Amino acid sequence: MPSQGAGAGGIGPGGPRAPWVLLAVVILAFVMLAVAGGPLALRTERPYPSRPLGLEPEPALLPPPPIDDEYFPCEDCHEEESADPKVRELDEHDNIELAHGDLWCLDCHDADQRDLLHLSDASPVEMAESWRLCTRCHAKKIPDWRAGVHGKRTGHWRGPKEYWTCVVCHDPHSPLFKPLEPRPPPKRASEIQLRIYGEQEETSDEEP
Amino acid sequence: MKNPERGARGASRREFLKTAGAGLGAVAGVPGAAQGFDLESFFQRHFRELTQEDLDDLLLRLEQKYSKQYRKPVQVGAIGPNDGVVFGYGLDISRCIGCRRCVYACIEENNQSRDPEIHWIRVLEYEREHAVRSIDPDEGNPFYDHDLVPAEGKLYLPVACQQCENPPCVAACPTQATWQEPDGIVVIDYDWCIGCRYCMAACPYGARHFNWREPEIPAEEINPDTHIIGNRPRPHGVVEKCTFCIQRTRKGRYPACVEACPVGARKFGNLLDPESEIRYLLEHKRTFALKAELATNPRFFYFYG
């Protein structure tokens, strides 16, 4: 049996035929390799500069919340020691649209330390760390925000990046996202064709 | 350098071409002949066959050409893929409001032709009620024009190159001018593209675009940070598409569309890094791919945040 001879590797009764079988297999393999590696598959001759992975996580920056300089610091106007806790119309702040559940100013702003916010247990919170206050109610958003999937990040996917905090995108007084004016729509294919062949079409229209 | 014999041959070939080019110019007696028809670029090899020397020459030649054309220094880089990185993209369709900020950020970053206009990203608008059952990228309306978005009862689906793991466009190309890089980005060698547009017919997502005319980009709007198989200014008659902002992302930056999105709907990262944003959303959110039944295996995932 020829297969036995090939399997024996050229030793034994099938010996004389085995080298030919081996040679044929080797030639066939070379031909296949040449075809696969030749014109059918381009290879990069120039080695790509390989770069190792960077260290993660990189330090993150929190962009400051958008605070209106005209109104902040609050203590410039609110000099009195304690605020009037009565819910009422505030003429000085009629530019603020308050549409955040049933919240009133002093639910978030501290009545005694006017430049600070406070948590429900009355512990103070800096304006720059307002997300600590937001997440007291919106705790479900924390894992997604920490992972970078809720909210926005800019900078580097691998490297220093900015994590946008709640109030950068959501106005805390009226957190629902406001509609935006869209940028212009794309041109239709027919409009683009007219612009490319416009001149020829005009001349052909005039001829008949 | 790796192959000194080839390097030497390449050098002598270049020298020959330079002399031949000068000779041709002299014979023709036209001073501009060497400029208009460049033997070096005529005999230029495929991007993946270029030696380091050939590539350096090519980058320099392109930088000089573009810097002159746009009257400011334009850099053409060829930064390669990062080790252990395969890019993936996530888009939260529960947040997208259809404002098209991404479309225009992409145009500016990637030097797309302003006239005739080319948009790599199309934002499709659907009736929310219908989209709940199925989203077909062939059915959405990219031409919506409202005063404010999101419009009542509408849903938005931005579509660009899906960077398929199994890209039909690559299989269709007769000149191997388009291929998939080790980091998953499908790129185009604009010097090898013959403009047959087979890839455009093969792409199920309509993500490839053709330069029907010499692209026009105002000199003051050109982005001078370019990549040779990415956002460098394209010639007339070639196909182009999204490259995940190859010139930015290979340096670790986010793509331009991610940074432009006002609602943070766009996510980007390394699929091989278990700590990345893209891996988190694949593991924690409901995701889907467009036309998944075609088994193109997009690396662009839509999700509900």
Short mmCIF file of C-alpha atoms in Angstrom, two decimals, chain A residues 19-182:
data_model
loop_
_atom_site.label_atom_id
_atom_site.label_comp_id
_atom_site.label_asym_id
_atom_site.label_seq_id
_atom_site.Cartn_x
_atom_site.Cartn_y
_atom_site.Cartn_z
CA PRO A 19 10.71 10.05 -1.44
CA TRP A 20 8.68 10.85 -4.56
CA VAL A 21 5.50 11.16 -2.57
CA LEU A 22 7.25 13.40 -0.06
CA LEU A 23 8.76 15.50 -2.83
CA ALA A 24 5.37 15.92 -4.48
CA VAL A 25 3.83 17.02 -1.19
CA VAL A 26 6.64 19.51 -0.57
CA ILE A 27 6.37 20.95 -4.11
CA LEU A 28 2.60 21.23 -3.78
CA ALA A 29 2.97 23.02 -0.44
CA PHE A 30 5.44 25.49 -1.95
CA VAL A 31 3.15 26.20 -4.88
CA MET A 32 0.22 26.81 -2.54
CA LEU A 33 2.29 29.07 -0.31
CA ALA A 34 3.53 31.04 -3.31
CA VAL A 35 -0.01 31.51 -4.58
CA ALA A 36 -1.38 32.50 -1.18
CA GLY A 37 1.49 34.81 -0.34
CA GLY A 38 2.09 36.13 -3.83
CA PRO A 39 -0.19 38.33 -5.86
CA LEU A 40 -3.28 37.41 -3.85
CA ALA A 41 -2.09 38.78 -0.52
CA LEU A 42 -0.05 41.93 -0.10
CA ARG A 43 2.18 41.94 2.92
CA THR A 44 3.62 44.89 4.74
CA GLU A 45 7.32 44.87 3.99
CA ARG A 46 7.97 47.83 6.22
CA PRO A 47 7.48 46.85 9.85
CA TYR A 48 4.88 49.03 11.54
CA PRO A 49 6.36 50.92 14.47
CA SER A 50 4.84 48.97 17.32
CA ARG A 51 3.92 50.90 20.42
CA PRO A 52 3.15 49.42 23.83
CA LEU A 53 -0.09 50.07 25.70
CA GLY A 54 -0.11 53.12 27.93
CA LEU A 55 -0.92 53.14 31.60
CA GLU A 56 -4.58 53.18 32.60
CA PRO A 57 -6.30 54.91 34.18
CA GLU A 58 -4.77 58.27 33.42
CA PRO A 59 -5.57 61.21 35.67
CA ALA A 60 -8.85 62.78 34.70
CA LEU A 61 -9.76 66.43 34.68
CA LEU A 62 -13.17 67.75 35.56
CA PRO A 63 -14.03 70.87 33.59
CA PRO A 64 -15.40 73.55 35.92
CA PRO A 65 -19.19 73.91 35.99
CA PRO A 66 -20.56 76.84 33.99
CA ILE A 67 -21.04 79.48 36.70
CA ASP A 68 -22.35 82.91 35.75
CA ASP A 69 -19.80 85.46 37.01
CA GLU A 70 -22.55 88.04 37.20
CA TYR A 71 -24.23 86.07 39.98
CA PHE A 72 -21.30 84.29 41.62
CA PRO A 73 -20.04 84.52 44.34
CA CYS A 74 -23.51 84.66 45.87
CA GLU A 75 -22.19 86.33 49.00
CA ASP A 76 -21.54 89.53 47.07
CA CYS A 77 -25.28 90.19 47.32
CA HIS A 78 -26.43 87.80 50.02
CA GLU A 79 -24.62 89.43 52.92
CA GLU A 80 -27.23 88.61 55.53
CA GLU A 81 -26.39 85.63 57.72
CA SER A 82 -29.35 83.42 56.96
CA ALA A 83 -31.72 83.24 54.02
CA ASP A 84 -35.45 83.71 54.08
CA PRO A 85 -36.73 80.13 53.70
CA LYS A 86 -40.15 81.19 52.35
CA VAL A 87 -40.97 79.93 48.84
CA ARG A 88 -41.67 83.04 46.76
CA GLU A 89 -41.04 84.87 43.46
CA LEU A 90 -37.45 86.14 43.29
CA ASP A 91 -37.24 89.30 41.17
CA GLU A 92 -33.43 89.28 41.21
CA HIS A 93 -33.34 85.79 39.73
CA ASP A 94 -36.20 85.95 37.24
CA ASN A 95 -33.76 84.79 34.52
CA ILE A 96 -33.71 81.34 36.14
CA GLU A 97 -36.30 78.93 34.86
CA LEU A 98 -36.92 76.52 37.71
CA ALA A 99 -38.13 73.18 36.33
CA HIS A 100 -36.50 70.50 38.42
CA GLY A 101 -39.10 68.39 40.14
CA ASP A 102 -40.60 70.23 43.11
CA LEU A 103 -37.25 71.62 44.23
CA TRP A 104 -36.84 75.08 45.70
CA CYS A 105 -33.56 77.07 45.88
CA LEU A 106 -32.70 76.08 49.45
CA ASP A 107 -33.15 72.36 48.77
CA CYS A 108 -29.74 72.52 47.08
CA HIS A 109 -28.25 75.96 47.94
CA ASP A 110 -27.17 76.35 51.54
CA ALA A 111 -29.09 78.93 53.55
CA ASP A 112 -26.15 79.89 55.79
CA GLN A 113 -23.05 79.46 53.64
CA ARG A 114 -24.40 81.13 50.56
CA ASP A 115 -21.61 80.08 48.17
CA LEU A 116 -22.04 76.41 48.96
CA LEU A 117 -24.54 73.66 48.30
CA HIS A 118 -25.60 71.11 50.83
CA LEU A 119 -26.62 67.46 50.92
CA SER A 120 -29.83 66.27 52.54
CA ASP A 121 -27.87 65.64 55.75
CA ALA A 122 -26.84 69.34 55.70
CA SER A 123 -23.15 68.60 54.99
CA PRO A 124 -21.74 71.31 52.70
CA VAL A 125 -20.72 70.68 49.06
CA GLU A 126 -18.53 72.93 46.90
CA MET A 127 -20.10 74.18 43.65
CA ALA A 128 -17.30 72.42 41.74
CA GLU A 129 -18.39 69.08 43.28
CA SER A 130 -22.08 69.52 42.58
CA TRP A 131 -22.23 65.99 41.13
CA ARG A 132 -22.03 64.71 44.71
CA LEU A 133 -25.35 66.42 45.33
CA CYS A 134 -26.97 65.41 42.00
CA THR A 135 -26.20 61.74 42.58
CA ARG A 136 -28.04 61.76 45.92
CA CYS A 137 -31.24 61.53 43.88
CA HIS A 138 -29.86 60.27 40.56
CA ALA A 139 -27.71 57.49 42.01
CA LYS A 140 -28.62 55.11 39.19
CA LYS A 141 -26.53 57.19 36.79
CA ILE A 142 -23.32 56.80 38.80
CA PRO A 143 -22.01 53.48 37.37
CA ASP A 144 -22.62 54.56 33.76
CA TRP A 145 -21.07 57.96 34.36
CA ARG A 146 -18.01 56.50 36.06
CA ALA A 147 -17.55 54.09 33.15
CA GLY A 148 -17.82 56.99 30.68
CA VAL A 149 -21.01 55.71 29.09
CA HIS A 150 -23.49 58.24 30.50
CA GLY A 151 -22.32 61.76 29.81
CA LYS A 152 -19.42 62.96 27.78
CA ARG A 153 -15.64 62.67 27.77
CA THR A 154 -13.16 64.59 25.69
CA GLY A 155 -9.42 64.34 25.21
CA HIS A 156 -7.84 60.91 24.88
CA TRP A 157 -9.46 57.47 24.82
CA ARG A 158 -6.05 56.39 26.10
CA GLY A 159 -4.48 59.18 28.09
CA PRO A 160 -5.62 62.28 29.93
CA LYS A 161 -9.30 62.97 29.44
CA GLU A 162 -11.95 65.32 30.70
CA TYR A 163 -14.98 63.82 32.41
CA TRP A 164 -17.91 66.14 31.98
CA THR A 165 -19.90 66.51 35.18
CA CYS A 166 -23.72 66.63 35.38
CA VAL A 167 -24.10 70.42 35.36
CA VAL A 168 -21.89 70.96 32.29
CA CYS A 169 -24.61 69.42 30.11
CA HIS A 170 -27.72 69.70 32.31
CA ASP A 171 -28.77 73.09 33.67
CA PRO A 172 -29.40 72.18 37.34
CA HIS A 173 -32.36 74.59 37.49
CA SER A 174 -34.00 73.05 34.43
CA PRO A 175 -32.16 69.81 33.66
CA LEU A 176 -34.14 68.56 30.68
CA PHE A 177 -32.02 68.81 27.55
CA LYS A 178 -33.03 71.79 25.40
CA PRO A 179 -33.78 71.34 21.68
CA LEU A 180 -31.03 72.57 19.33
CA GLU A 181 -30.97 74.07 15.88
CA PRO A 182 -29.67 71.36 13.52
#
